[in-house]
């Protein structure tokens, strides 16, 4: 039986088999880890040891022991939004809109601090004139304490790709909102939405193919579970990216 290692990333612990690639192990657990080249050249998957802040490239790292990691060596929350507005999407999620000099592409990872809590979210700005992102509704009454990490990122979404937006049972309004942002940004030659229901195949996806599946779910859903479900639904997806998971 393979040894199971406990890998803690930003305070959340995941089980990964010893010998498995760190990036593959984290993404299979539904963790959002920016990555691109998979060869170590772009350094977009760089993580840091929690105690020493030593950098390591997730795509080049084999898991052989328990690890405690962070996505940044130090989180510096120094970006303040101006003219902030809040629009509620669901009981759990709202869209925060504000003005700042920091520009991020649609789909970029956002790290925030508010009311003594920290979290991660997703940029949903359709045109870059404002910074829009998804935010927990229960913290909206403390929005005046909101600060962000200044973390420049390059565009993650291919304008010529076909997208399948996969959403959890409580995330349909968010998925539709993101689909509208994709359309407004002229991203994607085809955009379809589908509810994640791992208990049965989805006949509406049969014999369809997509360049990227965008996963938006409050609950943690492993990449293996999604791939199995889509295979059973006779749907083929080339690449997956997780935009929202438990926060």
PDB file of C-alpha atoms in Angstrom:
ATOM      1  CA  UNK A   1       0.000   0.000   0.000  1.00  0.00           C
ATOM      2  CA  UNK A   2       1.376   3.406  -0.972  1.00  0.00           C
ATOM      3  CA  UNK A   3       2.405   5.809   1.743  1.00  0.00           C
ATOM      4  CA  UNK A   4       0.098   8.817   2.095  1.00  0.00           C
ATOM      5  CA  UNK A   5       1.688  12.187   2.781  1.00  0.00           C
ATOM      6  CA  UNK A   6      -0.069  15.151   4.376  1.00  0.00           C
ATOM      7  CA  UNK A   7       0.532  18.294   2.308  1.00  0.00           C
ATOM      8  CA  UNK A   8      -0.667  21.508   3.939  1.00  0.00           C
ATOM      9  CA  UNK A   9      -1.109  24.523   1.667  1.00  0.00           C
ATOM     10  CA  UNK A  10      -2.145  27.850   3.201  1.00  0.00           C
ATOM     11  CA  UNK A  11      -3.545  26.071   6.258  1.00  0.00           C
ATOM     12  CA  UNK A  12      -5.573  23.354   4.467  1.00  0.00           C
ATOM     13  CA  UNK A  13      -4.241  19.778   4.491  1.00  0.00           C
ATOM     14  CA  UNK A  14      -4.529  17.350   1.560  1.00  0.00           C
ATOM     15  CA  UNK A  15      -3.592  13.680   1.234  1.00  0.00           C
ATOM     16  CA  UNK A  16      -1.171  12.862  -1.599  1.00  0.00           C
ATOM     17  CA  UNK A  17       0.500   9.548  -2.356  1.00  0.00           C
ATOM     18  CA  UNK A  18       4.249   9.398  -1.826  1.00  0.00           C
ATOM     19  CA  UNK A  19       6.073   9.677  -5.145  1.00  0.00           C
ATOM     20  CA  UNK A  20       3.316  11.650  -6.848  1.00  0.00           C
ATOM     21  CA  UNK A  21       4.066  14.965  -8.527  1.00  0.00           C
ATOM     22  CA  UNK A  22       3.145  17.821  -6.167  1.00  0.00           C
ATOM     23  CA  UNK A  23       1.290  19.875  -8.769  1.00  0.00           C
ATOM     24  CA  UNK A  24      -0.690  16.856  -9.981  1.00  0.00           C
ATOM     25  CA  UNK A  25      -1.502  15.824  -6.435  1.00  0.00           C
ATOM     26  CA  UNK A  26      -2.786  19.249  -5.453  1.00  0.00           C
ATOM     27  CA  UNK A  27      -4.874  19.796  -8.578  1.00  0.00           C
ATOM     28  CA  UNK A  28      -6.387  16.314  -8.228  1.00  0.00           C
ATOM     29  CA  UNK A  29      -7.585  17.449  -4.795  1.00  0.00           C
ATOM     30  CA  UNK A  30      -9.320  20.432  -6.371  1.00  0.00           C
ATOM     31  CA  UNK A  31      -6.692  22.994  -5.356  1.00  0.00           C
ATOM     32  CA  UNK A  32      -6.149  26.097  -7.467  1.00  0.00           C
ATOM     33  CA  UNK A  33      -2.431  26.234  -8.371  1.00  0.00           C
ATOM     34  CA  UNK A  34      -1.510  28.565 -11.257  1.00  0.00           C
ATOM     35  CA  UNK A  35       0.613  26.708 -13.816  1.00  0.00           C
ATOM     36  CA  UNK A  36       1.533  26.895 -17.485  1.00  0.00           C
ATOM     37  CA  UNK A  37       4.672  25.343 -18.978  1.00  0.00           C
ATOM     38  CA  UNK A  38       4.961  22.267 -16.675  1.00  0.00           C
ATOM     39  CA  UNK A  39       8.724  22.397 -17.274  1.00  0.00           C
ATOM     40  CA  UNK A  40       9.765  24.784 -14.486  1.00  0.00           C
ATOM     41  CA  UNK A  41      10.626  27.651 -16.819  1.00  0.00           C
ATOM     42  CA  UNK A  42       7.659  29.970 -16.236  1.00  0.00           C
ATOM     43  CA  UNK A  43       7.753  29.558 -12.410  1.00  0.00           C
ATOM     44  CA  UNK A  44       4.014  30.246 -12.227  1.00  0.00           C
ATOM     45  CA  UNK A  45       3.525  27.166  -9.991  1.00  0.00           C
ATOM     46  CA  UNK A  46       6.097  28.336  -7.420  1.00  0.00           C
ATOM     47  CA  UNK A  47       5.162  27.547  -3.795  1.00  0.00           C
ATOM     48  CA  UNK A  48       7.072  28.193  -0.550  1.00  0.00           C
ATOM     49  CA  UNK A  49       7.972  26.118   2.476  1.00  0.00           C
ATOM     50  CA  UNK A  50       6.016  27.602   5.377  1.00  0.00           C
ATOM     51  CA  UNK A  51       8.855  27.753   7.900  1.00  0.00           C
ATOM     52  CA  UNK A  52      11.851  28.630   5.719  1.00  0.00           C
ATOM     53  CA  UNK A  53      10.032  30.375   2.794  1.00  0.00           C
ATOM     54  CA  UNK A  54      12.282  28.309   0.484  1.00  0.00           C
ATOM     55  CA  UNK A  55      10.730  28.352  -3.021  1.00  0.00           C
ATOM     56  CA  UNK A  56       9.921  25.145  -4.859  1.00  0.00           C
ATOM     57  CA  UNK A  57       8.324  24.495  -8.233  1.00  0.00           C
ATOM     58  CA  UNK A  58       5.259  22.304  -7.812  1.00  0.00           C
ATOM     59  CA  UNK A  59       5.526  20.871 -11.325  1.00  0.00           C
ATOM     60  CA  UNK A  60       9.075  19.631 -10.606  1.00  0.00           C
ATOM     61  CA  UNK A  61       8.562  18.400  -7.042  1.00  0.00           C
ATOM     62  CA  UNK A  62       7.917  14.787  -6.015  1.00  0.00           C
ATOM     63  CA  UNK A  63       6.095  14.300  -2.721  1.00  0.00           C
ATOM     64  CA  UNK A  64       8.104  11.994  -0.440  1.00  0.00           C
ATOM     65  CA  UNK A  65       7.173  13.351   3.007  1.00  0.00           C
ATOM     66  CA  UNK A  66       4.688  15.606   4.765  1.00  0.00           C
ATOM     67  CA  UNK A  67       4.937  19.215   3.602  1.00  0.00           C
ATOM     68  CA  UNK A  68       3.753  22.581   4.918  1.00  0.00           C
ATOM     69  CA  UNK A  69       3.565  25.153   2.127  1.00  0.00           C
ATOM     70  CA  UNK A  70       2.237  28.596   1.292  1.00  0.00           C
ATOM     71  CA  UNK A  71       1.396  30.180  -2.062  1.00  0.00           C
ATOM     72  CA  UNK A  72       3.442  33.273  -1.222  1.00  0.00           C
ATOM     73  CA  UNK A  73       6.535  33.753   0.914  1.00  0.00           C
ATOM     74  CA  UNK A  74       4.779  36.574   2.730  1.00  0.00           C
ATOM     75  CA  UNK A  75       1.297  37.924   2.176  1.00  0.00           C
ATOM     76  CA  UNK A  76       1.389  41.706   2.022  1.00  0.00           C
ATOM     77  CA  UNK A  77      -2.112  43.141   1.906  1.00  0.00           C
ATOM     78  CA  UNK A  78      -1.475  46.645   0.648  1.00  0.00           C
ATOM     79  CA  UNK A  79      -4.037  47.197  -2.137  1.00  0.00           C
ATOM     80  CA  UNK A  80      -7.094  49.209  -1.098  1.00  0.00           C
ATOM     81  CA  UNK A  81     -10.154  49.538  -3.330  1.00  0.00           C
ATOM     82  CA  UNK A  82     -11.953  52.825  -3.876  1.00  0.00           C
ATOM     83  CA  UNK A  83     -15.626  53.437  -4.721  1.00  0.00           C
ATOM     84  CA  UNK A  84     -16.551  49.901  -3.666  1.00  0.00           C
ATOM     85  CA  UNK A  85     -19.959  48.420  -4.485  1.00  0.00           C
ATOM     86  CA  UNK A  86     -21.354  44.995  -3.614  1.00  0.00           C
ATOM     87  CA  UNK A  87     -23.892  42.925  -5.582  1.00  0.00           C
ATOM     88  CA  UNK A  88     -25.209  39.721  -4.005  1.00  0.00           C
ATOM     89  CA  UNK A  89     -25.233  36.642  -6.263  1.00  0.00           C
ATOM     90  CA  UNK A  90     -26.149  33.884  -3.811  1.00  0.00           C
ATOM     91  CA  UNK A  91     -26.482  33.473  -0.051  1.00  0.00           C
ATOM     92  CA  UNK A  92     -22.762  32.691   0.049  1.00  0.00           C
ATOM     93  CA  UNK A  93     -21.229  34.793  -2.725  1.00  0.00           C
ATOM     94  CA  UNK A  94     -21.345  38.417  -3.843  1.00  0.00           C
ATOM     95  CA  UNK A  95     -19.499  40.415  -6.489  1.00  0.00           C
ATOM     96  CA  UNK A  96     -17.292  43.203  -5.177  1.00  0.00           C
ATOM     97  CA  UNK A  97     -16.508  45.999  -7.636  1.00  0.00           C
ATOM     98  CA  UNK A  98     -13.952  48.710  -6.991  1.00  0.00           C
ATOM     99  CA  UNK A  99     -11.300  50.949  -8.495  1.00  0.00           C
ATOM    100  CA  UNK A 100      -7.569  50.362  -8.061  1.00  0.00           C
ATOM    101  CA  UNK A 101      -4.356  50.751 -10.035  1.00  0.00           C
ATOM    102  CA  UNK A 102      -3.887  46.960  -9.949  1.00  0.00           C
ATOM    103  CA  UNK A 103      -5.168  45.392 -13.171  1.00  0.00           C
ATOM    104  CA  UNK A 104      -5.873  41.668 -13.348  1.00  0.00           C
ATOM    105  CA  UNK A 105      -7.130  39.500 -16.221  1.00  0.00           C
ATOM    106  CA  UNK A 106     -10.441  37.651 -16.083  1.00  0.00           C
ATOM    107  CA  UNK A 107     -10.025  34.431 -14.108  1.00  0.00           C
ATOM    108  CA  UNK A 108      -6.979  35.621 -12.145  1.00  0.00           C
ATOM    109  CA  UNK A 109      -6.474  34.470  -8.555  1.00  0.00           C
ATOM    110  CA  UNK A 110      -7.123  37.151  -5.904  1.00  0.00           C
ATOM    111  CA  UNK A 111      -5.980  36.930  -2.298  1.00  0.00           C
ATOM    112  CA  UNK A 112      -7.880  39.119   0.173  1.00  0.00           C
ATOM    113  CA  UNK A 113      -7.944  40.081   3.836  1.00  0.00           C
ATOM    114  CA  UNK A 114     -11.111  41.363   5.500  1.00  0.00           C
ATOM    115  CA  UNK A 115     -12.405  41.525   9.053  1.00  0.00           C
ATOM    116  CA  UNK A 116      -9.457  39.553  10.398  1.00  0.00           C
ATOM    117  CA  UNK A 117      -9.969  36.742   7.881  1.00  0.00           C
ATOM    118  CA  UNK A 118      -8.003  35.797   4.766  1.00  0.00           C
ATOM    119  CA  UNK A 119      -9.158  34.048   1.614  1.00  0.00           C
ATOM    120  CA  UNK A 120      -8.796  33.545  -2.124  1.00  0.00           C
ATOM    121  CA  UNK A 121     -11.178  34.364  -4.916  1.00  0.00           C
ATOM    122  CA  UNK A 122     -11.433  34.911  -8.656  1.00  0.00           C
ATOM    123  CA  UNK A 123     -11.320  38.045 -10.784  1.00  0.00           C
ATOM    124  CA  UNK A 124     -14.488  38.448 -12.860  1.00  0.00           C
ATOM    125  CA  UNK A 125     -13.763  41.858 -14.411  1.00  0.00           C
ATOM    126  CA  UNK A 126     -15.117  41.816 -17.980  1.00  0.00           C
ATOM    127  CA  UNK A 127     -13.228  44.819 -19.354  1.00  0.00           C
ATOM    128  CA  UNK A 128     -10.566  45.948 -16.862  1.00  0.00           C
ATOM    129  CA  UNK A 129     -12.122  49.356 -16.109  1.00  0.00           C
ATOM    130  CA  UNK A 130     -12.862  48.115 -12.572  1.00  0.00           C
ATOM    131  CA  UNK A 131     -11.623  45.251 -10.433  1.00  0.00           C
ATOM    132  CA  UNK A 132     -14.472  42.800  -9.899  1.00  0.00           C
ATOM    133  CA  UNK A 133     -14.214  39.567  -7.919  1.00  0.00           C
ATOM    134  CA  UNK A 134     -16.306  37.037  -6.025  1.00  0.00           C
ATOM    135  CA  UNK A 135     -16.440  37.562  -2.263  1.00  0.00           C
ATOM    136  CA  UNK A 136     -18.161  35.853   0.720  1.00  0.00           C
ATOM    137  CA  UNK A 137     -21.436  37.609   1.546  1.00  0.00           C
ATOM    138  CA  UNK A 138     -21.027  37.156   5.310  1.00  0.00           C
ATOM    139  CA  UNK A 139     -18.048  39.546   5.253  1.00  0.00           C
ATOM    140  CA  UNK A 140     -19.690  42.274   3.169  1.00  0.00           C
ATOM    141  CA  UNK A 141     -20.648  44.226   6.288  1.00  0.00           C
ATOM    142  CA  UNK A 142     -16.897  44.643   6.966  1.00  0.00           C
ATOM    143  CA  UNK A 143     -15.993  45.617   3.415  1.00  0.00           C
ATOM    144  CA  UNK A 144     -14.333  48.831   4.631  1.00  0.00           C
ATOM    145  CA  UNK A 145     -11.481  46.675   6.041  1.00  0.00           C
ATOM    146  CA  UNK A 146     -10.875  44.868   2.729  1.00  0.00           C
ATOM    147  CA  UNK A 147      -7.313  44.764   1.384  1.00  0.00           C
ATOM    148  CA  UNK A 148      -5.756  42.729  -1.416  1.00  0.00           C
ATOM    149  CA  UNK A 149      -2.332  41.314  -2.248  1.00  0.00           C
ATOM    150  CA  UNK A 150      -0.661  43.013  -5.200  1.00  0.00           C
ATOM    151  CA  UNK A 151       0.129  39.975  -7.355  1.00  0.00           C
ATOM    152  CA  UNK A 152       0.447  40.714 -11.090  1.00  0.00           C
ATOM    153  CA  UNK A 153      -0.691  37.856 -13.305  1.00  0.00           C
ATOM    154  CA  UNK A 154      -0.816  37.177 -17.002  1.00  0.00           C
ATOM    155  CA  UNK A 155      -3.965  36.175 -18.874  1.00  0.00           C
ATOM    156  CA  UNK A 156      -5.041  32.602 -18.076  1.00  0.00           C
ATOM    157  CA  UNK A 157      -7.910  32.119 -20.536  1.00  0.00           C
ATOM    158  CA  UNK A 158      -7.415  31.569 -24.277  1.00  0.00           C
ATOM    159  CA  UNK A 159      -9.716  33.847 -26.327  1.00  0.00           C
ATOM    160  CA  UNK A 160      -9.989  31.127 -28.999  1.00  0.00           C
ATOM    161  CA  UNK A 161     -10.862  28.292 -26.619  1.00  0.00           C
ATOM    162  CA  UNK A 162     -14.170  26.507 -26.112  1.00  0.00           C
ATOM    163  CA  UNK A 163     -15.307  26.592 -22.472  1.00  0.00           C
ATOM    164  CA  UNK A 164     -17.438  24.287 -20.354  1.00  0.00           C
ATOM    165  CA  UNK A 165     -18.457  25.963 -17.079  1.00  0.00           C
ATOM    166  CA  UNK A 166     -19.069  23.274 -14.479  1.00  0.00           C
ATOM    167  CA  UNK A 167     -20.881  24.508 -11.380  1.00  0.00           C
ATOM    168  CA  UNK A 168     -21.968  23.121  -8.036  1.00  0.00           C
ATOM    169  CA  UNK A 169     -25.598  22.950  -6.968  1.00  0.00           C
ATOM    170  CA  UNK A 170     -25.439  26.366  -5.262  1.00  0.00           C
ATOM    171  CA  UNK A 171     -23.233  28.091  -7.824  1.00  0.00           C
ATOM    172  CA  UNK A 172     -25.393  28.457 -10.943  1.00  0.00           C
ATOM    173  CA  UNK A 173     -25.824  32.274 -10.578  1.00  0.00           C
ATOM    174  CA  UNK A 174     -22.051  32.623 -10.282  1.00  0.00           C
ATOM    175  CA  UNK A 175     -21.451  30.413 -13.336  1.00  0.00           C
ATOM    176  CA  UNK A 176     -23.918  32.431 -15.407  1.00  0.00           C
ATOM    177  CA  UNK A 177     -22.293  35.651 -14.220  1.00  0.00           C
ATOM    178  CA  UNK A 178     -18.858  34.365 -15.254  1.00  0.00           C
ATOM    179  CA  UNK A 179     -20.214  33.233 -18.632  1.00  0.00           C
ATOM    180  CA  UNK A 180     -21.492  36.773 -19.215  1.00  0.00           C
ATOM    181  CA  UNK A 181     -18.048  38.134 -18.278  1.00  0.00           C
ATOM    182  CA  UNK A 182     -16.415  35.766 -20.791  1.00  0.00           C
ATOM    183  CA  UNK A 183     -18.782  36.941 -23.514  1.00  0.00           C
ATOM    184  CA  UNK A 184     -18.243  40.622 -22.654  1.00  0.00           C
ATOM    185  CA  UNK A 185     -14.472  40.061 -22.782  1.00  0.00           C
ATOM    186  CA  UNK A 186     -14.701  38.332 -26.188  1.00  0.00           C
ATOM    187  CA  UNK A 187     -13.216  35.179 -24.685  1.00  0.00           C
ATOM    188  CA  UNK A 188     -14.231  31.783 -26.002  1.00  0.00           C
ATOM    189  CA  UNK A 189     -15.647  30.617 -29.317  1.00  0.00           C
ATOM    190  CA  UNK A 190     -18.197  28.449 -27.466  1.00  0.00           C
ATOM    191  CA  UNK A 191     -19.424  28.616 -23.861  1.00  0.00           C
ATOM    192  CA  UNK A 192     -21.673  26.014 -22.261  1.00  0.00           C
ATOM    193  CA  UNK A 193     -22.775  25.452 -18.660  1.00  0.00           C
ATOM    194  CA  UNK A 194     -23.427  22.175 -16.852  1.00  0.00           C
ATOM    195  CA  UNK A 195     -24.402  21.235 -13.310  1.00  0.00           C
ATOM    196  CA  UNK A 196     -21.952  18.876 -11.597  1.00  0.00           C
ATOM    197  CA  UNK A 197     -23.853  15.753 -10.569  1.00  0.00           C
ATOM    198  CA  UNK A 198     -21.420  12.922 -10.006  1.00  0.00           C
ATOM    199  CA  UNK A 199     -24.255  10.472  -9.286  1.00  0.00           C
ATOM    200  CA  UNK A 200     -25.238  10.165 -12.959  1.00  0.00           C
ATOM    201  CA  UNK A 201     -23.935  10.940 -16.446  1.00  0.00           C
ATOM    202  CA  UNK A 202     -25.094  14.060 -18.276  1.00  0.00           C
ATOM    203  CA  UNK A 203     -26.660  13.171 -21.627  1.00  0.00           C
ATOM    204  CA  UNK A 204     -26.550  16.816 -22.768  1.00  0.00           C
ATOM    205  CA  UNK A 205     -22.737  16.603 -22.852  1.00  0.00           C
ATOM    206  CA  UNK A 206     -22.563  13.455 -24.986  1.00  0.00           C
ATOM    207  CA  UNK A 207     -20.042  13.566 -27.853  1.00  0.00           C
ATOM    208  CA  UNK A 208     -19.034  17.140 -27.070  1.00  0.00           C
ATOM    209  CA  UNK A 209     -15.467  18.379 -26.790  1.00  0.00           C
ATOM    210  CA  UNK A 210     -14.097  21.443 -24.992  1.00  0.00           C
ATOM    211  CA  UNK A 211     -10.669  23.008 -24.695  1.00  0.00           C
ATOM    212  CA  UNK A 212     -11.155  23.965 -21.042  1.00  0.00           C
ATOM    213  CA  UNK A 213     -13.505  23.119 -18.205  1.00  0.00           C
ATOM    214  CA  UNK A 214     -13.880  25.904 -15.647  1.00  0.00           C
ATOM    215  CA  UNK A 215     -14.935  24.484 -12.283  1.00  0.00           C
ATOM    216  CA  UNK A 216     -16.951  26.666  -9.902  1.00  0.00           C
ATOM    217  CA  UNK A 217     -18.035  24.783  -6.793  1.00  0.00           C
ATOM    218  CA  UNK A 218     -18.135  25.566  -3.076  1.00  0.00           C
ATOM    219  CA  UNK A 219     -17.346  21.950  -2.224  1.00  0.00           C
ATOM    220  CA  UNK A 220     -13.987  20.365  -3.003  1.00  0.00           C
ATOM    221  CA  UNK A 221     -14.287  18.034  -6.022  1.00  0.00           C
ATOM    222  CA  UNK A 222     -11.232  16.102  -7.165  1.00  0.00           C
ATOM    223  CA  UNK A 223      -9.992  16.254 -10.724  1.00  0.00           C
ATOM    224  CA  UNK A 224     -10.200  12.452 -10.956  1.00  0.00           C
ATOM    225  CA  UNK A 225     -13.900  12.511 -10.000  1.00  0.00           C
ATOM    226  CA  UNK A 226     -14.648  15.142 -12.637  1.00  0.00           C
ATOM    227  CA  UNK A 227     -12.708  13.324 -15.345  1.00  0.00           C
ATOM    228  CA  UNK A 228     -14.524  10.071 -14.566  1.00  0.00           C
ATOM    229  CA  UNK A 229     -17.928  11.783 -14.637  1.00  0.00           C
ATOM    230  CA  UNK A 230     -17.220  13.493 -17.965  1.00  0.00           C
ATOM    231  CA  UNK A 231     -15.884  10.255 -19.463  1.00  0.00           C
ATOM    232  CA  UNK A 232     -19.088   8.505 -18.427  1.00  0.00           C
ATOM    233  CA  UNK A 233     -20.997  11.394 -20.014  1.00  0.00           C
ATOM    234  CA  UNK A 234     -18.993  10.864 -23.241  1.00  0.00           C
ATOM    235  CA  UNK A 235     -17.573  14.375 -23.014  1.00  0.00           C
ATOM    236  CA  UNK A 236     -13.933  15.220 -23.658  1.00  0.00           C
ATOM    237  CA  UNK A 237     -12.088  18.128 -22.017  1.00  0.00           C
ATOM    238  CA  UNK A 238      -8.453  18.980 -22.679  1.00  0.00           C
ATOM    239  CA  UNK A 239      -7.729  21.112 -19.611  1.00  0.00           C
ATOM    240  CA  UNK A 240      -9.288  21.944 -16.254  1.00  0.00           C
ATOM    241  CA  UNK A 241      -9.041  25.043 -14.090  1.00  0.00           C
ATOM    242  CA  UNK A 242     -10.630  25.594 -10.674  1.00  0.00           C
ATOM    243  CA  UNK A 243     -11.862  29.153 -10.162  1.00  0.00           C
ATOM    244  CA  UNK A 244     -13.851  28.827  -6.953  1.00  0.00           C
ATOM    245  CA  UNK A 245     -13.660  26.231  -4.249  1.00  0.00           C
ATOM    246  CA  UNK A 246     -14.294  26.275  -0.509  1.00  0.00           C
ATOM    247  CA  UNK A 247     -13.041  29.495   1.034  1.00  0.00           C
TER     248      UNK A 247
END
